[in-house]
XYZ file of C-alpha atoms in Angstrom:
246
model
C 86.739 -108.756 49.420
C 86.114 -107.393 52.332
C 83.003 -104.910 50.178
C 81.846 -108.106 49.473
C 81.143 -109.508 52.480
C 81.015 -106.141 54.419
C 76.985 -106.151 52.116
C 76.803 -109.830 51.690
C 76.061 -109.222 55.655
C 74.212 -106.454 55.949
C 72.089 -108.285 53.707
C 71.886 -111.573 55.433
C 70.938 -108.720 58.669
C 68.235 -107.523 56.085
C 69.933 -103.565 56.574
C 70.774 -103.800 52.225
C 67.968 -104.291 49.761
C 68.406 -105.662 46.277
C 65.709 -103.996 43.724
C 64.913 -105.971 40.235
C 64.427 -103.846 37.751
C 62.721 -104.771 34.052
C 64.949 -103.972 31.452
C 64.202 -101.032 28.985
C 64.197 -102.717 25.103
C 63.922 -99.752 23.106
C 67.241 -98.732 23.583
C 67.594 -102.243 21.607
C 64.796 -101.186 18.947
C 65.948 -98.512 18.499
C 69.533 -99.729 17.520
C 67.547 -102.334 15.344
C 65.662 -99.650 13.782
C 68.279 -97.756 12.814
C 70.954 -101.315 11.152
C 67.746 -100.663 9.118
C 66.614 -97.475 8.344
C 70.579 -96.563 7.514
C 70.328 -99.343 4.503
C 67.594 -98.355 2.747
C 68.132 -100.115 -0.450
C 69.284 -102.796 0.746
C 66.623 -103.764 2.715
C 63.863 -102.904 -0.485
C 66.232 -105.339 -2.106
C 65.478 -108.216 -0.057
C 62.528 -107.834 1.139
C 61.468 -107.172 -3.567
C 64.128 -111.156 -3.637
C 61.495 -112.396 -1.472
C 58.337 -110.793 -2.088
C 60.124 -112.525 -6.105
C 60.839 -115.862 -4.044
C 56.886 -115.885 -2.950
C 55.894 -115.622 -6.590
C 57.420 -118.225 -7.213
C 56.981 -121.271 -4.242
C 53.125 -119.844 -4.603
C 53.434 -120.751 -8.617
C 52.375 -116.918 -8.898
C 52.948 -117.960 -12.828
C 52.031 -115.222 -14.927
C 53.421 -112.514 -12.827
C 57.012 -114.660 -12.589
C 55.889 -114.538 -16.458
C 56.567 -110.604 -16.644
C 59.853 -110.992 -14.900
C 62.014 -112.913 -16.721
C 63.816 -112.335 -19.202
C 63.569 -115.044 -21.694
C 60.053 -117.152 -22.000
C 59.973 -121.328 -23.598
C 56.557 -121.583 -26.022
C 55.859 -124.550 -26.763
C 51.579 -123.612 -27.838
C 50.389 -125.209 -30.280
C 49.899 -122.008 -31.974
C 53.408 -121.559 -31.998
C 53.969 -125.145 -33.525
C 51.229 -124.349 -36.048
C 52.735 -120.980 -37.269
C 56.542 -122.314 -37.259
C 57.711 -120.017 -34.258
C 60.189 -120.304 -32.350
C 59.718 -121.861 -29.040
C 62.581 -119.527 -27.538
C 61.228 -115.784 -27.098
C 64.538 -113.760 -26.736
C 65.312 -111.191 -24.521
C 65.627 -108.850 -27.808
C 62.299 -110.022 -28.014
C 60.242 -108.799 -24.749
C 63.294 -105.412 -25.196
C 61.112 -104.502 -28.609
C 58.251 -103.937 -26.808
C 60.329 -101.402 -24.815
C 59.826 -104.412 -21.974
C 63.809 -103.304 -20.765
C 62.907 -104.059 -16.737
C 63.662 -108.216 -17.177
C 67.085 -107.401 -17.998
C 66.939 -106.721 -13.686
C 64.106 -108.281 -12.524
C 65.782 -112.138 -12.587
C 67.702 -111.130 -9.863
C 64.866 -111.204 -8.155
C 63.515 -114.135 -8.571
C 64.739 -117.603 -5.675
C 64.288 -121.201 -5.926
C 63.976 -122.445 -2.023
C 64.334 -120.409 1.274
C 67.643 -122.494 0.534
C 69.009 -120.082 -2.376
C 66.639 -117.282 -0.723
C 68.489 -117.345 2.468
C 71.829 -117.311 1.371
C 71.833 -115.115 -1.302
C 69.884 -112.724 1.419
C 72.480 -113.260 4.058
C 75.482 -112.073 1.327
C 73.885 -109.247 -0.366
C 73.019 -107.955 3.720
C 75.965 -108.367 4.736
C 77.533 -107.106 1.379
C 75.397 -104.143 0.356
C 75.101 -102.596 2.983
C 78.420 -101.778 3.644
C 79.273 -100.252 0.058
C 75.431 -98.007 1.281
C 76.872 -96.668 4.482
C 80.422 -96.242 2.665
C 79.267 -94.866 -0.464
C 75.654 -93.856 -0.796
C 71.490 -96.077 -1.487
C 72.374 -94.387 -5.971
C 76.567 -95.470 -6.128
C 75.090 -99.256 -4.451
C 71.914 -99.382 -6.730
C 73.990 -98.719 -9.629
C 76.390 -101.465 -8.636
C 73.642 -103.994 -8.956
C 71.667 -102.424 -12.269
C 75.519 -102.814 -13.734
C 76.437 -105.960 -12.791
C 72.253 -107.216 -12.864
C 72.364 -106.098 -16.716
C 75.823 -107.904 -17.661
C 75.053 -111.153 -15.901
C 71.492 -111.738 -16.425
C 72.670 -111.476 -20.778
C 75.343 -113.883 -20.071
C 73.636 -116.341 -18.665
C 71.462 -116.791 -21.322
C 72.991 -116.453 -24.232
C 75.238 -119.719 -22.136
C 71.146 -120.522 -22.129
C 69.060 -119.745 -23.872
C 66.049 -121.519 -23.174
C 66.614 -122.268 -19.248
C 64.804 -120.179 -16.078
C 66.402 -118.769 -14.038
C 67.181 -116.442 -11.659
C 68.532 -115.534 -8.463
C 70.107 -112.554 -6.524
C 73.707 -114.663 -6.883
C 75.612 -112.808 -9.647
C 75.152 -109.657 -7.850
C 76.398 -111.120 -5.081
C 79.410 -112.511 -6.586
C 79.872 -109.214 -8.912
C 79.443 -107.530 -4.680
C 82.177 -109.860 -3.486
C 84.304 -109.483 -6.711
C 83.816 -105.218 -6.085
C 85.828 -105.685 -2.366
C 88.905 -107.582 -3.860
C 89.560 -104.882 -6.103
C 88.601 -101.823 -4.367
C 90.242 -103.594 -1.123
C 93.780 -103.915 -4.052
C 93.411 -100.523 -5.568
C 92.575 -98.193 -1.354
C 92.084 -100.910 1.179
C 89.021 -99.995 3.608
C 88.737 -101.001 6.639
C 85.121 -101.954 6.014
C 86.073 -103.749 2.804
C 87.974 -106.380 4.207
C 86.680 -109.761 4.058
C 88.255 -113.076 5.249
C 90.629 -114.871 3.310
C 88.628 -118.274 3.462
C 85.175 -115.825 1.707
C 86.595 -116.044 -1.838
C 88.377 -119.307 -1.263
C 85.041 -120.708 -0.333
C 82.948 -118.589 -3.061
C 85.641 -120.106 -5.512
C 85.598 -123.447 -4.240
C 82.175 -123.181 -5.394
C 81.766 -121.581 -8.630
C 84.528 -124.362 -9.257
C 82.473 -127.227 -8.386
C 78.986 -125.575 -10.292
C 81.402 -125.959 -13.777
C 82.908 -129.944 -12.632
C 78.898 -130.299 -12.156
C 79.172 -130.600 -8.689
C 76.450 -128.381 -7.649
C 73.514 -128.621 -10.285
C 71.407 -126.336 -10.476
C 73.667 -123.105 -10.637
C 74.269 -120.529 -13.012
C 77.484 -121.036 -13.183
C 77.727 -117.767 -17.044
C 76.098 -115.148 -14.217
C 78.604 -116.426 -11.345
C 81.014 -115.783 -13.355
C 80.636 -112.468 -15.428
C 79.297 -110.519 -12.188
C 82.655 -111.652 -10.385
C 84.730 -110.140 -13.224
C 82.829 -107.044 -14.531
C 82.336 -106.676 -10.228
C 85.876 -106.546 -10.618
C 85.641 -104.008 -13.492
C 83.171 -101.672 -11.914
C 85.266 -101.620 -8.641
C 88.311 -100.359 -10.610
C 87.159 -96.427 -11.500
C 85.235 -96.456 -7.907
C 88.925 -97.398 -5.911
C 91.076 -94.532 -7.879
C 88.422 -92.024 -7.476
C 88.437 -92.581 -3.436
C 91.951 -92.157 -3.777
C 92.064 -89.378 -4.501
C 89.670 -87.957 -3.257
C 91.424 -89.778 0.149
C 94.179 -87.733 -0.912
C 92.795 -84.680 -1.395
C 91.047 -84.669 2.442
C 93.970 -85.400 3.691
C 96.739 -83.336 2.483
C 94.089 -80.046 3.559
C 93.789 -81.639 6.696
Protein backbone atom coordinates (compact mmCIF):
# COMPACT_ATOMS: atom_id res chain seq x y z
CA UNK A 1 0.00 0.00 0.00
CA UNK A 2 2.85 2.36 0.90
CA UNK A 3 4.53 1.63 -2.46
CA UNK A 4 1.31 2.35 -4.32
CA UNK A 5 0.90 5.65 -2.45
CA UNK A 6 4.48 6.67 -3.21
CA UNK A 7 4.05 5.81 -6.89
CA UNK A 8 0.87 7.88 -7.02
CA UNK A 9 2.63 10.87 -5.42
CA UNK A 10 5.52 10.59 -7.87
CA UNK A 11 3.08 10.38 -10.78
CA UNK A 12 1.20 13.47 -9.51
CA UNK A 13 4.46 15.46 -9.32
CA UNK A 14 5.53 14.35 -12.79
CA UNK A 15 8.43 12.21 -11.57
CA UNK A 16 6.84 8.94 -12.73
CA UNK A 17 5.99 8.29 -16.36
CA UNK A 18 3.70 5.59 -17.70
CA UNK A 19 4.65 3.88 -20.93
CA UNK A 20 1.95 2.36 -23.14
CA UNK A 21 3.21 -0.26 -25.54
CA UNK A 22 1.31 -1.84 -28.37
CA UNK A 23 0.45 -5.45 -27.71
CA UNK A 24 2.21 -7.87 -29.97
CA UNK A 25 -0.27 -10.30 -31.55
CA UNK A 26 2.38 -12.43 -33.21
CA UNK A 27 2.52 -14.79 -30.25
CA UNK A 28 -1.25 -15.32 -30.26
CA UNK A 29 -1.25 -15.90 -34.02
CA UNK A 30 1.52 -18.47 -33.64
CA UNK A 31 -0.47 -20.27 -30.94
CA UNK A 32 -3.58 -20.48 -33.14
CA UNK A 33 -1.57 -21.53 -36.16
CA UNK A 34 0.14 -24.27 -34.19
CA UNK A 35 -3.25 -25.40 -32.85
CA UNK A 36 -4.52 -26.00 -36.37
CA UNK A 37 -1.32 -27.41 -37.85
CA UNK A 38 -0.91 -29.89 -35.00
CA UNK A 39 -4.26 -31.49 -35.96
CA UNK A 40 -4.04 -31.54 -39.78
CA UNK A 41 -6.44 -34.41 -40.42
CA UNK A 42 -9.17 -32.98 -38.22
CA UNK A 43 -8.77 -29.63 -39.95
CA UNK A 44 -8.81 -31.34 -43.37
CA UNK A 45 -12.12 -33.06 -42.57
CA UNK A 46 -13.60 -29.77 -41.41
CA UNK A 47 -12.55 -28.10 -44.66
CA UNK A 48 -13.99 -30.92 -46.77
CA UNK A 49 -17.25 -30.67 -44.84
CA UNK A 50 -17.44 -26.92 -45.47
CA UNK A 51 -16.84 -27.61 -49.15
CA UNK A 52 -19.56 -30.27 -49.15
CA UNK A 53 -21.96 -27.84 -47.49
CA UNK A 54 -21.25 -25.23 -50.17
CA UNK A 55 -21.88 -27.77 -52.93
CA UNK A 56 -25.28 -28.61 -51.45
CA UNK A 57 -26.17 -25.04 -50.49
CA UNK A 58 -25.39 -23.59 -53.91
CA UNK A 59 -26.92 -26.57 -55.71
CA UNK A 60 -23.94 -27.96 -57.58
CA UNK A 61 -26.10 -31.02 -58.08
CA UNK A 62 -23.91 -32.71 -60.68
CA UNK A 63 -21.01 -32.85 -58.21
CA UNK A 64 -23.26 -33.66 -55.26
CA UNK A 65 -24.69 -36.65 -57.13
CA UNK A 66 -21.15 -38.00 -57.49
CA UNK A 67 -20.77 -37.94 -53.70
CA UNK A 68 -24.07 -39.56 -52.72
CA UNK A 69 -24.19 -43.23 -51.81
CA UNK A 70 -27.51 -43.82 -53.56
CA UNK A 71 -29.55 -41.97 -56.20
CA UNK A 72 -33.14 -41.78 -57.35
CA UNK A 73 -33.71 -41.88 -61.11
CA UNK A 74 -37.26 -40.99 -62.19
CA UNK A 75 -36.36 -40.05 -65.77
CA UNK A 76 -38.65 -40.89 -68.68
CA UNK A 77 -36.03 -43.23 -70.12
CA UNK A 78 -35.90 -45.25 -66.91
CA UNK A 79 -39.70 -45.48 -66.89
CA UNK A 80 -39.78 -46.63 -70.51
CA UNK A 81 -37.12 -49.28 -69.83
CA UNK A 82 -38.95 -50.26 -66.63
CA UNK A 83 -35.82 -49.74 -64.53
CA UNK A 84 -35.82 -49.39 -60.77
CA UNK A 85 -35.95 -45.77 -59.66
CA UNK A 86 -33.29 -46.47 -57.06
CA UNK A 87 -29.65 -46.65 -58.04
CA UNK A 88 -28.25 -48.67 -55.15
CA UNK A 89 -24.77 -48.57 -53.60
CA UNK A 90 -24.11 -52.03 -55.03
CA UNK A 91 -24.52 -50.70 -58.58
CA UNK A 92 -22.03 -47.91 -57.91
CA UNK A 93 -19.57 -50.31 -56.31
CA UNK A 94 -19.81 -52.59 -59.33
CA UNK A 95 -18.48 -49.66 -61.35
CA UNK A 96 -15.62 -49.02 -58.92
CA UNK A 97 -17.12 -45.93 -57.26
CA UNK A 98 -15.98 -46.87 -53.77
CA UNK A 99 -15.60 -43.29 -52.61
CA UNK A 100 -19.41 -43.11 -52.26
CA UNK A 101 -19.16 -45.21 -49.09
CA UNK A 102 -17.46 -42.29 -47.36
CA UNK A 103 -18.28 -39.02 -49.14
CA UNK A 104 -21.85 -38.59 -47.78
CA UNK A 105 -20.30 -37.53 -44.45
CA UNK A 106 -19.16 -34.28 -46.11
CA UNK A 107 -22.61 -33.26 -47.38
CA UNK A 108 -24.38 -30.92 -44.96
CA UNK A 109 -27.80 -29.32 -45.15
CA UNK A 110 -27.88 -25.87 -43.59
CA UNK A 111 -25.66 -23.80 -41.31
CA UNK A 112 -26.97 -25.37 -38.10
CA UNK A 113 -26.24 -28.88 -39.36
CA UNK A 114 -22.73 -27.91 -40.43
CA UNK A 115 -21.86 -25.87 -37.33
CA UNK A 116 -23.08 -28.50 -34.87
CA UNK A 117 -21.15 -31.29 -36.53
CA UNK A 118 -17.96 -29.28 -37.04
CA UNK A 119 -17.82 -28.17 -33.41
CA UNK A 120 -18.06 -31.77 -32.24
CA UNK A 121 -15.68 -33.05 -34.90
CA UNK A 122 -13.06 -30.49 -33.93
CA UNK A 123 -13.50 -31.04 -30.20
CA UNK A 124 -13.41 -34.84 -30.33
CA UNK A 125 -11.31 -35.49 -33.42
CA UNK A 126 -8.34 -33.38 -32.42
CA UNK A 127 -8.08 -35.23 -29.10
CA UNK A 128 -7.79 -38.61 -30.82
CA UNK A 129 -5.40 -37.22 -33.42
CA UNK A 130 -3.28 -35.60 -30.73
CA UNK A 131 -3.14 -38.82 -28.69
CA UNK A 132 -2.67 -41.43 -31.43
CA UNK A 133 -1.81 -39.59 -34.62
CA UNK A 134 -3.51 -38.75 -37.90
CA UNK A 135 -3.53 -42.27 -39.37
CA UNK A 136 -5.25 -43.77 -36.34
CA UNK A 137 -7.81 -40.97 -36.29
CA UNK A 138 -8.69 -41.12 -39.99
CA UNK A 139 -8.93 -44.93 -39.76
CA UNK A 140 -11.57 -44.58 -37.04
CA UNK A 141 -13.45 -42.00 -39.10
CA UNK A 142 -13.44 -44.12 -42.26
CA UNK A 143 -14.43 -47.28 -40.39
CA UNK A 144 -17.40 -45.61 -38.72
CA UNK A 145 -18.47 -43.62 -41.79
CA UNK A 146 -18.55 -46.62 -44.14
CA UNK A 147 -20.62 -48.77 -41.78
CA UNK A 148 -23.01 -46.03 -40.68
CA UNK A 149 -23.62 -45.00 -44.31
CA UNK A 150 -24.30 -48.58 -45.38
CA UNK A 151 -26.76 -49.19 -42.54
CA UNK A 152 -28.52 -45.90 -43.27
CA UNK A 153 -29.02 -46.86 -46.92
CA UNK A 154 -30.55 -50.16 -45.83
CA UNK A 155 -32.85 -48.33 -43.42
CA UNK A 156 -33.90 -45.58 -45.86
CA UNK A 157 -33.30 -46.86 -49.40
CA UNK A 158 -34.86 -43.81 -51.10
CA UNK A 159 -33.47 -41.05 -48.86
CA UNK A 160 -30.91 -38.38 -49.63
CA UNK A 161 -28.88 -38.19 -46.45
CA UNK A 162 -25.50 -36.87 -45.40
CA UNK A 163 -23.52 -35.26 -42.63
CA UNK A 164 -20.78 -35.97 -40.13
CA UNK A 165 -23.15 -36.75 -37.24
CA UNK A 166 -22.82 -40.53 -37.63
CA UNK A 167 -19.06 -40.11 -37.24
CA UNK A 168 -19.59 -37.76 -34.28
CA UNK A 169 -21.67 -40.42 -32.53
CA UNK A 170 -18.95 -42.93 -33.37
CA UNK A 171 -16.32 -40.73 -31.75
CA UNK A 172 -18.51 -40.35 -28.67
CA UNK A 173 -18.81 -44.13 -28.43
CA UNK A 174 -15.06 -44.39 -28.89
CA UNK A 175 -14.47 -41.97 -26.03
CA UNK A 176 -16.94 -43.72 -23.72
CA UNK A 177 -15.51 -47.23 -24.12
CA UNK A 178 -11.91 -46.05 -24.16
CA UNK A 179 -12.45 -44.20 -20.88
CA UNK A 180 -14.02 -47.28 -19.29
CA UNK A 181 -11.10 -49.52 -20.23
CA UNK A 182 -8.16 -47.18 -19.76
CA UNK A 183 -9.03 -43.67 -18.57
CA UNK A 184 -7.04 -40.94 -20.25
CA UNK A 185 -7.44 -37.31 -19.28
CA UNK A 186 -7.84 -36.25 -22.93
CA UNK A 187 -10.80 -38.61 -23.43
CA UNK A 188 -12.78 -37.87 -20.27
CA UNK A 189 -16.00 -36.00 -21.11
CA UNK A 190 -18.72 -34.68 -18.78
CA UNK A 191 -21.60 -37.11 -18.30
CA UNK A 192 -24.00 -34.39 -19.43
CA UNK A 193 -22.59 -34.61 -22.97
CA UNK A 194 -23.41 -38.31 -23.26
CA UNK A 195 -26.87 -37.74 -21.79
CA UNK A 196 -27.59 -34.89 -24.21
CA UNK A 197 -26.47 -36.85 -27.28
CA UNK A 198 -28.36 -39.99 -26.26
CA UNK A 199 -31.45 -37.88 -25.65
CA UNK A 200 -31.12 -36.40 -29.15
CA UNK A 201 -30.83 -39.94 -30.54
CA UNK A 202 -33.99 -41.05 -28.72
CA UNK A 203 -35.93 -37.95 -29.78
CA UNK A 204 -34.88 -38.62 -33.36
CA UNK A 205 -36.34 -42.12 -33.26
CA UNK A 206 -39.52 -40.81 -31.62
CA UNK A 207 -39.98 -38.33 -34.45
CA UNK A 208 -39.60 -35.27 -32.24
CA UNK A 209 -36.52 -34.29 -34.25
CA UNK A 210 -37.55 -34.96 -37.87
CA UNK A 211 -35.17 -35.40 -40.77
CA UNK A 212 -32.51 -37.16 -38.72
CA UNK A 213 -30.37 -40.00 -40.08
CA UNK A 214 -31.18 -42.03 -36.97
CA UNK A 215 -29.75 -45.32 -38.21
CA UNK A 216 -26.43 -43.68 -39.07
CA UNK A 217 -26.33 -42.14 -35.59
CA UNK A 218 -27.09 -45.39 -33.80
CA UNK A 219 -24.81 -47.61 -35.86
CA UNK A 220 -22.06 -44.99 -35.73
CA UNK A 221 -22.31 -45.06 -31.94
CA UNK A 222 -22.23 -48.86 -31.83
CA UNK A 223 -19.28 -49.27 -34.18
CA UNK A 224 -17.42 -46.45 -32.47
CA UNK A 225 -17.74 -48.40 -29.22
CA UNK A 226 -16.60 -51.55 -30.99
CA UNK A 227 -13.44 -50.13 -32.54
CA UNK A 228 -12.47 -48.49 -29.25
CA UNK A 229 -12.08 -51.88 -27.56
CA UNK A 230 -8.87 -53.05 -29.32
CA UNK A 231 -7.48 -49.50 -29.27
CA UNK A 232 -8.03 -49.15 -25.52
CA UNK A 233 -6.68 -52.63 -24.74
CA UNK A 234 -3.53 -51.99 -26.77
CA UNK A 235 -3.08 -48.60 -25.16
CA UNK A 236 -3.42 -50.09 -21.68
CA UNK A 237 -0.96 -52.84 -22.56
CA UNK A 238 1.71 -50.42 -23.80
CA UNK A 239 1.10 -48.04 -20.89
CA UNK A 240 1.69 -50.91 -18.46
CA UNK A 241 4.89 -51.86 -20.28
CA UNK A 242 6.14 -48.30 -20.05
CA UNK A 243 5.21 -48.19 -16.37
CA UNK A 244 7.07 -51.41 -15.63
CA UNK A 245 10.20 -50.24 -17.44
CA UNK A 246 10.30 -46.85 -15.73
